[in-house]
mmCIF file of C-alpha atoms in Angstrom:
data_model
loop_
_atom_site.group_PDB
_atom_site.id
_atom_site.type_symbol
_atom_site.label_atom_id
_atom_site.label_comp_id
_atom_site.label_asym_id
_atom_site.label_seq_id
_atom_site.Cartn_x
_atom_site.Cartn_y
_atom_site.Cartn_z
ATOM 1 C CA UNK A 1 0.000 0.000 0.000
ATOM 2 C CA UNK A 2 1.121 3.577 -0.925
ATOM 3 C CA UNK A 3 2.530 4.849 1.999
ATOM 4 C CA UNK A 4 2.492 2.072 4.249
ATOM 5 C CA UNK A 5 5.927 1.683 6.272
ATOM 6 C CA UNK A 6 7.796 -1.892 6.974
ATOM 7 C CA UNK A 7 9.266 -2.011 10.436
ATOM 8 C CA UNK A 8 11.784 -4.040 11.274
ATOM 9 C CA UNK A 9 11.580 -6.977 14.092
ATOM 10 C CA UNK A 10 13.637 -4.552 16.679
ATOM 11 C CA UNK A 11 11.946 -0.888 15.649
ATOM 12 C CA UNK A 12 12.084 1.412 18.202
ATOM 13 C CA UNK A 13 8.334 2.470 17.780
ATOM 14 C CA UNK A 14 7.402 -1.340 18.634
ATOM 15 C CA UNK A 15 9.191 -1.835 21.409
ATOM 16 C CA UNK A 16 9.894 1.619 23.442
ATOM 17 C CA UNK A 17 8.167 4.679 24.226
ATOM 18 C CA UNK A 18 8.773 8.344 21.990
ATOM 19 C CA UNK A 19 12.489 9.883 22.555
ATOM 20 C CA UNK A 20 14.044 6.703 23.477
ATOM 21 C CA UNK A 21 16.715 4.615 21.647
ATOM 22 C CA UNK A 22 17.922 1.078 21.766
ATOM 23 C CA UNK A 23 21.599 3.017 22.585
ATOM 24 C CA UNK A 24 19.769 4.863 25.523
ATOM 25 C CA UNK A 25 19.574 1.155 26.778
ATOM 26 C CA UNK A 26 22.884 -0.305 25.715
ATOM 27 C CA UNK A 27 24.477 0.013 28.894
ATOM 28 C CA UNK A 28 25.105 -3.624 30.958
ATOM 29 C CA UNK A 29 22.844 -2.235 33.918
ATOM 30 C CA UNK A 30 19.628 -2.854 31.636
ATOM 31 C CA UNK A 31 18.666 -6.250 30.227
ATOM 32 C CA UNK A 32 20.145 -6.577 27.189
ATOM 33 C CA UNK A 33 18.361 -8.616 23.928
ATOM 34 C CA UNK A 34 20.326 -10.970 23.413
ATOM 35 C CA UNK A 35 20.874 -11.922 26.783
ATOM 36 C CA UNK A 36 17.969 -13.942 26.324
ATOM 37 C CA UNK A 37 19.205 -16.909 24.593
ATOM 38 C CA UNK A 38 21.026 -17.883 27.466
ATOM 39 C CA UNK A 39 17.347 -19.151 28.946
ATOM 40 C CA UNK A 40 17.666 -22.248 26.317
ATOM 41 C CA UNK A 41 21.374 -22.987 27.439
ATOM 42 C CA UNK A 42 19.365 -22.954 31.404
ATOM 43 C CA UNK A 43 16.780 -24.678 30.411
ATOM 44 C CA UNK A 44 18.797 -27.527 28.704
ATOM 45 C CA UNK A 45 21.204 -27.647 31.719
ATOM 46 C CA UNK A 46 18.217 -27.926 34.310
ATOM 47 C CA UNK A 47 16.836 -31.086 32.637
ATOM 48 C CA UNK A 48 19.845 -32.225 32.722
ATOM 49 C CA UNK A 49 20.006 -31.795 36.158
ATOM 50 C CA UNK A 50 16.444 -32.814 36.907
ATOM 51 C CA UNK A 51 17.168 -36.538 35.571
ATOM 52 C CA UNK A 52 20.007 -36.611 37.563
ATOM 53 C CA UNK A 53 18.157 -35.860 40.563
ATOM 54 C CA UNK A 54 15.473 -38.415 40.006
ATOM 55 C CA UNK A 55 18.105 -40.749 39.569
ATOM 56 C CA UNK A 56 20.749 -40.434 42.610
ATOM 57 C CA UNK A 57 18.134 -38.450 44.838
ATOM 58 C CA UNK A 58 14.543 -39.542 44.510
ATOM 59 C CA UNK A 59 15.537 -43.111 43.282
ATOM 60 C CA UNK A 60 17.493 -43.818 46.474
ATOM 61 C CA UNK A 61 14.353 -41.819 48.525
ATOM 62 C CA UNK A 62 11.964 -44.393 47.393
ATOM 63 C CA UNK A 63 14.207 -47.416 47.412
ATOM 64 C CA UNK A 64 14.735 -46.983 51.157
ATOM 65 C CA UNK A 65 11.147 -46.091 51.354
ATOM 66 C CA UNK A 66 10.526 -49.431 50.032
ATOM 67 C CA UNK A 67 8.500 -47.212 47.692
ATOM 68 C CA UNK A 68 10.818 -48.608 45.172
ATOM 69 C CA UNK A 69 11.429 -52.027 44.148
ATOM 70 C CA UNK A 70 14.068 -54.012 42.798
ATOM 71 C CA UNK A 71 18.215 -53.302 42.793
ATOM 72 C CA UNK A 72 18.531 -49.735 43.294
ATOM 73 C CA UNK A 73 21.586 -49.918 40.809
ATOM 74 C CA UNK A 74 19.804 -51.490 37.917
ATOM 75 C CA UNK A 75 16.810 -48.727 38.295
ATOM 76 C CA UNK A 76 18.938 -45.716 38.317
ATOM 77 C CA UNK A 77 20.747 -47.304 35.348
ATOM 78 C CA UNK A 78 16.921 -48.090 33.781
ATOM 79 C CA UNK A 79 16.317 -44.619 34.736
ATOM 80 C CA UNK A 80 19.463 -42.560 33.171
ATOM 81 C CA UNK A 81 19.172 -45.137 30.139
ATOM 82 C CA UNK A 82 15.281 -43.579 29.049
ATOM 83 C CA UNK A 83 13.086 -44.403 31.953
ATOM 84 C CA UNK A 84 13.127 -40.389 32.628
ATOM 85 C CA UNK A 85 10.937 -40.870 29.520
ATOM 86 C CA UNK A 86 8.464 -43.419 30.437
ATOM 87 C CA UNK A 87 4.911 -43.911 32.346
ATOM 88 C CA UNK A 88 6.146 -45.607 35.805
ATOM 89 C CA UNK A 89 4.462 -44.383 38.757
ATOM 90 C CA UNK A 90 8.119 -43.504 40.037
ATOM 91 C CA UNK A 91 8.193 -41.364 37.148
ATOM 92 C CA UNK A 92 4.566 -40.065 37.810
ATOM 93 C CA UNK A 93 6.218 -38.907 41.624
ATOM 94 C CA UNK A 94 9.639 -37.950 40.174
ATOM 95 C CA UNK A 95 7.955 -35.156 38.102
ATOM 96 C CA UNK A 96 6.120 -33.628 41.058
ATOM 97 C CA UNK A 97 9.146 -33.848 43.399
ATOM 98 C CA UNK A 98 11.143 -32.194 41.168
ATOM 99 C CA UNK A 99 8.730 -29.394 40.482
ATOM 100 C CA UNK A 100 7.992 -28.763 44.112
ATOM 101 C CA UNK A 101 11.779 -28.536 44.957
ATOM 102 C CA UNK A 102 12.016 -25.864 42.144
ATOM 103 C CA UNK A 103 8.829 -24.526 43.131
ATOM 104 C CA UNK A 104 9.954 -24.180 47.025
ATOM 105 C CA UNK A 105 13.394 -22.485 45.973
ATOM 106 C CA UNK A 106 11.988 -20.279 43.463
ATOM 107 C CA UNK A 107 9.802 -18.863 45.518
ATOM 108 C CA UNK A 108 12.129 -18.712 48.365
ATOM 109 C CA UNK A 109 14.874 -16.911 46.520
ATOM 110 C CA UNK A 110 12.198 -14.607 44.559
ATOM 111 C CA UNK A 111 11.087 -12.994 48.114
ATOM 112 C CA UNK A 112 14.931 -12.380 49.465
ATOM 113 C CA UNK A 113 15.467 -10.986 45.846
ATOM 114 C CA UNK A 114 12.351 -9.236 45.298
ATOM 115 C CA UNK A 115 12.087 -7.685 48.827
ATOM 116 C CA UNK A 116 14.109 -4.743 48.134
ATOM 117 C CA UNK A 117 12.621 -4.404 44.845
ATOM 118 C CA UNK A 118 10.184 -0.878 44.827
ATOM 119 C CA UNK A 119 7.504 -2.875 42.528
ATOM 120 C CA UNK A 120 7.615 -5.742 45.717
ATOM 121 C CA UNK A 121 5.312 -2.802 47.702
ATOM 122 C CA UNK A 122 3.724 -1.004 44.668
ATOM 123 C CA UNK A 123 2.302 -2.410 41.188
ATOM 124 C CA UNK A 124 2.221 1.280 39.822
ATOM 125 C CA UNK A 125 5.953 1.366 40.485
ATOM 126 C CA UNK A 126 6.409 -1.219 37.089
ATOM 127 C CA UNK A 127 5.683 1.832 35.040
ATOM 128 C CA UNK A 128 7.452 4.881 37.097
ATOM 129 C CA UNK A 129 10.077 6.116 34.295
ATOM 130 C CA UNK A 130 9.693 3.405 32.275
ATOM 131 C CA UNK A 131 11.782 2.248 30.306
ATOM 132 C CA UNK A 132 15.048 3.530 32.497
ATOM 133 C CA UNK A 133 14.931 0.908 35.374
ATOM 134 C CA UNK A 134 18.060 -0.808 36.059
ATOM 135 C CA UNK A 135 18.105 -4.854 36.862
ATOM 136 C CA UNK A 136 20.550 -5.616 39.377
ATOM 137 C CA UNK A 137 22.301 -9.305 39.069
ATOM 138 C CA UNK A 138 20.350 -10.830 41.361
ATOM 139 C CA UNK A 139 16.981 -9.801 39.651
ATOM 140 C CA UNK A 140 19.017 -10.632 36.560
ATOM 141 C CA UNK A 141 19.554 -14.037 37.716
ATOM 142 C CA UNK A 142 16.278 -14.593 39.122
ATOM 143 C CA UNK A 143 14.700 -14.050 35.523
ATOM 144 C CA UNK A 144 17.530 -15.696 33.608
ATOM 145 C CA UNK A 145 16.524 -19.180 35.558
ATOM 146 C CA UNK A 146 12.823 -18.656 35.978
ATOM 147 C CA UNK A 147 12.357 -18.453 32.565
ATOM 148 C CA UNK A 148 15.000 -21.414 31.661
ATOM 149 C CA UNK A 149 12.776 -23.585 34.053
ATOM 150 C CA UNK A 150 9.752 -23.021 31.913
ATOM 151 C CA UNK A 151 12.004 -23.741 28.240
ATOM 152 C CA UNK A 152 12.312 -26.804 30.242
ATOM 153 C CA UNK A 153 9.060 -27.548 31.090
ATOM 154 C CA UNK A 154 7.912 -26.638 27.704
ATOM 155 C CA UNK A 155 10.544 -29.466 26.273
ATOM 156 C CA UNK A 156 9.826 -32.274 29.128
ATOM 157 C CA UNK A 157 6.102 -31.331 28.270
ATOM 158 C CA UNK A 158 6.058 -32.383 24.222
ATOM 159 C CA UNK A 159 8.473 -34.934 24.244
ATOM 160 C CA UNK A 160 8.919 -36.965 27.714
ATOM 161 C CA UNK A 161 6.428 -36.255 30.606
ATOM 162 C CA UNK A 162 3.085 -38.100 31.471
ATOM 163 C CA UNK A 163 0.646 -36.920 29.088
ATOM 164 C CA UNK A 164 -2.912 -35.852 31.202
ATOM 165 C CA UNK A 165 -6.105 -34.360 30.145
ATOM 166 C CA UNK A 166 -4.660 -30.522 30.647
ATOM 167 C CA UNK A 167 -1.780 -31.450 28.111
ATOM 168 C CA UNK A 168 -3.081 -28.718 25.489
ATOM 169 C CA UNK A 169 -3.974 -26.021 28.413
ATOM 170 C CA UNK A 170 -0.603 -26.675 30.220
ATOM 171 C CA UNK A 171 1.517 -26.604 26.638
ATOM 172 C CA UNK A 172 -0.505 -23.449 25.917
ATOM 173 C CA UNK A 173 0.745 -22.252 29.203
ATOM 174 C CA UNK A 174 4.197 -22.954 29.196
ATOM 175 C CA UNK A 175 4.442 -20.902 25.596
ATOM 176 C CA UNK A 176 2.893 -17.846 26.936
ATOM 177 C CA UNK A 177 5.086 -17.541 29.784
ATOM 178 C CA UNK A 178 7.852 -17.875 27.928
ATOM 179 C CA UNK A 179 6.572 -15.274 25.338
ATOM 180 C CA UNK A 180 5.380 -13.057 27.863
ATOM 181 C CA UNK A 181 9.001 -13.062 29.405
ATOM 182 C CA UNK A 182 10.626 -12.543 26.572
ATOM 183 C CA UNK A 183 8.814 -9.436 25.713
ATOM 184 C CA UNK A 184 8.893 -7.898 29.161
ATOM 185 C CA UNK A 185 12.742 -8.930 28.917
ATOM 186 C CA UNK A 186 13.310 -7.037 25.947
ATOM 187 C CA UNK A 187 11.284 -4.152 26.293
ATOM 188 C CA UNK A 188 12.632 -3.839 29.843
ATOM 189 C CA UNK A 189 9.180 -4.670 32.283
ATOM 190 C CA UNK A 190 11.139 -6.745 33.873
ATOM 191 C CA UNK A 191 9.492 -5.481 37.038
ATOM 192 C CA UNK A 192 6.023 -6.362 36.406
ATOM 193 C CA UNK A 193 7.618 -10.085 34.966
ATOM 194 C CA UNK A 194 9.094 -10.490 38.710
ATOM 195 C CA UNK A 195 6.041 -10.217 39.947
ATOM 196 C CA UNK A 196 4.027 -12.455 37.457
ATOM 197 C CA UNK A 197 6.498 -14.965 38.373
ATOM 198 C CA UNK A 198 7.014 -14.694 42.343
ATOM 199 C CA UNK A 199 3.013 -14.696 43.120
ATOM 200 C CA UNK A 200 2.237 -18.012 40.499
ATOM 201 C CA UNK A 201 5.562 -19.836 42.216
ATOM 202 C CA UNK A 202 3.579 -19.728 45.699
ATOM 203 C CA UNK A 203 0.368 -21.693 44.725
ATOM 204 C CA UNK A 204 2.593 -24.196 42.926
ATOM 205 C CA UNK A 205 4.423 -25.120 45.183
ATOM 206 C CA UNK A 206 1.596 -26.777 47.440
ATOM 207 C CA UNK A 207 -0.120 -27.793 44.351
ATOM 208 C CA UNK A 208 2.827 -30.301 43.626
ATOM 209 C CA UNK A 209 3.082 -30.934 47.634
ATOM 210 C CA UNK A 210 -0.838 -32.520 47.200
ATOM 211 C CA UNK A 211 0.214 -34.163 44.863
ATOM 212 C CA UNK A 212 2.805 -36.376 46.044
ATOM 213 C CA UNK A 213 0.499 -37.131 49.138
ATOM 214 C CA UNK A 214 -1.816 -38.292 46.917
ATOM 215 C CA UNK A 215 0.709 -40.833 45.532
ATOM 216 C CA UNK A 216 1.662 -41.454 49.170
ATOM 217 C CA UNK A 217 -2.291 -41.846 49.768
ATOM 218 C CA UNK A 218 -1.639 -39.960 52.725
ATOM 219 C CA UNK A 219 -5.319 -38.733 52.859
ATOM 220 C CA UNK A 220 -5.468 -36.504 55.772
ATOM 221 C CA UNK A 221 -2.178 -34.321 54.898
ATOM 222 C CA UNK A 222 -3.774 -34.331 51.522
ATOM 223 C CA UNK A 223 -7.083 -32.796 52.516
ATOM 224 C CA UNK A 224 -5.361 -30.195 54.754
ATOM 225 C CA UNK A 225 -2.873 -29.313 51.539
ATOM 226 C CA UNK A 226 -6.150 -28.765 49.562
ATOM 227 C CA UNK A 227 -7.550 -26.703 51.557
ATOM 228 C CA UNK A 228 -4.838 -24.765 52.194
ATOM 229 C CA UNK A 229 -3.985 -24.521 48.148
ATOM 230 C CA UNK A 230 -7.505 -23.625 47.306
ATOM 231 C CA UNK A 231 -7.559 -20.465 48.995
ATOM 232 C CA UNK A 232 -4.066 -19.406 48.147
ATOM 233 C CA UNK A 233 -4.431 -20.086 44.759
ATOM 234 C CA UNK A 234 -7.573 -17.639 44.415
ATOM 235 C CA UNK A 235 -5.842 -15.245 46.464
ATOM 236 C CA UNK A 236 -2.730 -15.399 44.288
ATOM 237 C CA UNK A 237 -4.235 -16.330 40.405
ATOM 238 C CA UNK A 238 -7.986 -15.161 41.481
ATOM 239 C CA UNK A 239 -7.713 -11.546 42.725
ATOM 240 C CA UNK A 240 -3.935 -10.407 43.178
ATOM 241 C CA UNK A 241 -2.840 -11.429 39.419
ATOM 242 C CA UNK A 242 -6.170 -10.276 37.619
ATOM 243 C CA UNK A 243 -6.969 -7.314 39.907
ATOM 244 C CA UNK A 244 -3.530 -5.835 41.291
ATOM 245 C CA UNK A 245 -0.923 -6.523 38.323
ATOM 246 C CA UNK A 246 -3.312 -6.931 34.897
ATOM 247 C CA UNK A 247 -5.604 -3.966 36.585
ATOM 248 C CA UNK A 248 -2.363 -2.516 36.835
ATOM 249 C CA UNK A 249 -1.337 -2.689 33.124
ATOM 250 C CA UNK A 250 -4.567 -1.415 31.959
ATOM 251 C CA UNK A 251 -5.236 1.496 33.827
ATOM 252 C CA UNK A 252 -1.811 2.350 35.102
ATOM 253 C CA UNK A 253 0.328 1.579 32.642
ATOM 254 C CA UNK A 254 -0.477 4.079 30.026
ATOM 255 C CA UNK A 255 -0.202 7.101 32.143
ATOM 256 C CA UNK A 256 3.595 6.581 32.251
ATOM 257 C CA UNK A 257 4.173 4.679 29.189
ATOM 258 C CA UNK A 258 3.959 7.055 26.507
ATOM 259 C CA UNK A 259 1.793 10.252 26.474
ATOM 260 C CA UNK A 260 -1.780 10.253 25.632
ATOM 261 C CA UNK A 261 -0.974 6.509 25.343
ATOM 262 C CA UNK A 262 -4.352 4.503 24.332
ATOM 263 C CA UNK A 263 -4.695 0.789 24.445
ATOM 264 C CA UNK A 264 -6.659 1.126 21.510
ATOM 265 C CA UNK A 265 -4.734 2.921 19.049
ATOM 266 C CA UNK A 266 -2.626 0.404 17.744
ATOM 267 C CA UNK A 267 -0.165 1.967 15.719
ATOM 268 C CA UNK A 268 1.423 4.040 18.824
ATOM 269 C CA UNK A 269 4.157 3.237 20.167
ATOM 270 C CA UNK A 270 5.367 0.559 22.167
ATOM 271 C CA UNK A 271 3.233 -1.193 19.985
ATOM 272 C CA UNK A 272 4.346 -4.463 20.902
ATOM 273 C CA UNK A 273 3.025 -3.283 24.658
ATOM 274 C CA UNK A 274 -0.362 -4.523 23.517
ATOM 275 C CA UNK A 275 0.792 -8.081 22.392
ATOM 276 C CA UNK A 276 1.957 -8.282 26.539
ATOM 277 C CA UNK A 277 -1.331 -6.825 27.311
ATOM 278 C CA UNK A 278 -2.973 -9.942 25.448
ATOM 279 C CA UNK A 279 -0.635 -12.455 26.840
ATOM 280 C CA UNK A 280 -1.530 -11.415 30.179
ATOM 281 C CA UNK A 281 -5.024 -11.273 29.853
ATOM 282 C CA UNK A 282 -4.611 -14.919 28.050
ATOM 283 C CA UNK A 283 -3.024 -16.012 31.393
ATOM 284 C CA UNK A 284 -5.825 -14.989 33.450
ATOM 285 C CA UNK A 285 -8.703 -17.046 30.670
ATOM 286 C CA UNK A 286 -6.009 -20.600 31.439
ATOM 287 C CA UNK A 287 -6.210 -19.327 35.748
ATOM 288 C CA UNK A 288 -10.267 -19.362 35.312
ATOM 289 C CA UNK A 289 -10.465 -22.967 33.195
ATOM 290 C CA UNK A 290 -7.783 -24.534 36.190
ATOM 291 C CA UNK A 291 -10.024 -23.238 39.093
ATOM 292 C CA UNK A 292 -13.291 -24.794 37.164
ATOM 293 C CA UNK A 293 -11.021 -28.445 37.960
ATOM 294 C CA UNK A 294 -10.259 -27.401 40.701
ATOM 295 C CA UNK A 295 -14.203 -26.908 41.284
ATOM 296 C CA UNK A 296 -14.639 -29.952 40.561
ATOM 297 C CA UNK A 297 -11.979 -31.510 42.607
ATOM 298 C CA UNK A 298 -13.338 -29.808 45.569
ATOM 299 C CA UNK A 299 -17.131 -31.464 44.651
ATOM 300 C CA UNK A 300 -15.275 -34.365 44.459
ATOM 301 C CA UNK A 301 -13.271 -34.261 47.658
ATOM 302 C CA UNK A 302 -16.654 -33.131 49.553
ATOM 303 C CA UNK A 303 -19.097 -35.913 47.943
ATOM 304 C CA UNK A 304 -16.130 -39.017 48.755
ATOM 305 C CA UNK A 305 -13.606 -37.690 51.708
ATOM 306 C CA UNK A 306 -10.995 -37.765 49.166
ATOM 307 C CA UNK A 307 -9.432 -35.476 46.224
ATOM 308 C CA UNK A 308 -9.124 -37.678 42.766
ATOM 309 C CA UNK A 309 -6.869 -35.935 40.320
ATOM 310 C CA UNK A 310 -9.236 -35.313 37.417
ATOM 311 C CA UNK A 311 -6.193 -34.832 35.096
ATOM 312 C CA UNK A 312 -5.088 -38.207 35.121
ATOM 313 C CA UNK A 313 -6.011 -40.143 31.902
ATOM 314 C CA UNK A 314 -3.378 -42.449 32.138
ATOM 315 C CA UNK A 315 -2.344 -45.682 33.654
ATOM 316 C CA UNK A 316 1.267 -45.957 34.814
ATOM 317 C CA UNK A 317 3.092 -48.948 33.530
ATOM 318 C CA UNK A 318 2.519 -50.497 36.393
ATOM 319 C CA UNK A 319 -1.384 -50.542 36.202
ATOM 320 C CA UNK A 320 -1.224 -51.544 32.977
ATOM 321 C CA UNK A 321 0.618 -54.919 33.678
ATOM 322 C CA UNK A 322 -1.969 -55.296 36.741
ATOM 323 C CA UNK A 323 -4.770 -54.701 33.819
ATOM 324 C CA UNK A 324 -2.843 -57.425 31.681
ATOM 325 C CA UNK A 325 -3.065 -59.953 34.669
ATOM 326 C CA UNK A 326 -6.410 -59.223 35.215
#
């Protein structure tokens, strides 16, 4: 079309607000582009490291559990050799351990890093002379492995974990996060990504706790975990995500962004604000179809005296042989 302009991938008017440069942000003390691919080289090192943990830490757990059977030796051999890949109820427990571990440490190290952070005690402060906020190390590190746990996830979720009924929603997930970082990375709101990231980390963690005493079939610490999880999760993906930070971006946001900024008028700049905006918002639709199972978990748990994982649609290997006996 006559007149029409072609922008290139990294144009300024996509990415940052009127009289500001990629050079005014070239300096080390701002996140830089290309830092970015270092979240794959993460991500592939922390599967790494998860198999080895499920195979000289949760392995020997459950052998002396007698949660385990057969030589220890030949399982973690079994185990490094492709069982990381398979449907064994060990494997079923590995993959919540591990995420609860991460989970727990996340979280943990987010608050110590976050504390001191001005956006830990304001929302509005993830706009305040935007673009110009400097990430110190430890928020730099913090990000860097936050977002290389979810390239793993992402990767252990298409090719070699337990396949459920929320495959699609939790695929779906895992994408968005990782575009939604990558955009607040390079556009520098990096503030409002720290606290995306710091208040989801805190109902995961006892999600993946209930889990594992489901496997245990310890009921009662089960029910009390559920409980527990329910509320925190509305508190955390129910009111504080959808009514203190997205609230924040819609209302807040524009006053500082760029002036007379409108959502609605696409072509102004940071244009590519609106395609966060959208992943956000996409965030909270996947938080309202998860409580819905959790819903029905909680019928569930209140009609029998015990929570049933809707998710799972299939048997470990070791149901399967019972199946075959049967």
């Amino acid at each position: 079309f006559e007149g029409a302009v072609m922008l290139s991938v990294w144009d300024e008017q996509l990415w940052l607000p009127g009289n500001t440069t990629w050079q005014d942000l070239s300096s080390s003390v701002y996140p830089q582009r290309e830092d970015f691919l270092y979240t794959l080289v993460i991500g592939f090192v922390m599967l790494i490291v998860r198999i080895l943990i499920e195979s000289f830490v949760f392995l020997p757990i459950g052998w002396l559990g007698g949660w385990v059977e057969g030589p220890l030796g030949s399982r973690i051999v079994s185990h490094l050799g492709g069982g990381f890949a398979g449907k064994s109820q060990f494997k079923k427990v590995a993959e919540c351990a591990y995420r609860f571990a991460y989970y727990a440490c996340a979280f943990t190290a987010g608050y110590f890093v976050l504390r001191t952070e001005p956006q830990f005690a304001s929302v509005v402060d993830c706009w305040r002379n935007w673009p110009m906020h400097e990430v110190s190390s430890k928020v730099w590190w913090y990000y860097q492995i936050e977002t290389g746990f979810y390239w793993g996830l992402l990767f252990s979720q298409l090719f070699f974990d337990i396949k459920r009924k929320d495959f699609l929603q939790m695929t779906l997930h895992h994408a968005i996060t990782i575009l939604l970082l990558w955009i607040s990375w390079s556009m520098n709101m990096v503030r409002v990504g720290t606290l995306i990231l710091f208040s989801h980390d805190a109902a995961d963690i006892l999600l993946e706790l209930g889990k594992l005493f489901r496997y245990a079939g310890w009921e009662t610490a089960l029910a009390v975990v559920f409980v527990v999880f329910f509320f925190l999760w509305t508190g955390t993906r129910l009111i504080y995500y959808p009514f203190y930070v997205v609230r924040s971006v819609i209302f807040e946001a524009p006053l500082y962004l760029q002036e007379d900024f409108s959502w609605w008028n696409l072509p102004q700049r940071p244009i590519v604000a609106r395609v966060l905006l959208v992943m956000l918002c996409l965030l909270v639709v996947l938080h309202v179809v998860w409580t819905v199972l959790i819903i029905k978990i909680a019928q569930s748990f209140t009609a029998k005296g015990e929570v049933d994982d809707i998710r799972e649609d299939s048997d470990s290997e070791e149901d399967e042989k019972k199946k075959k006996k049967e």
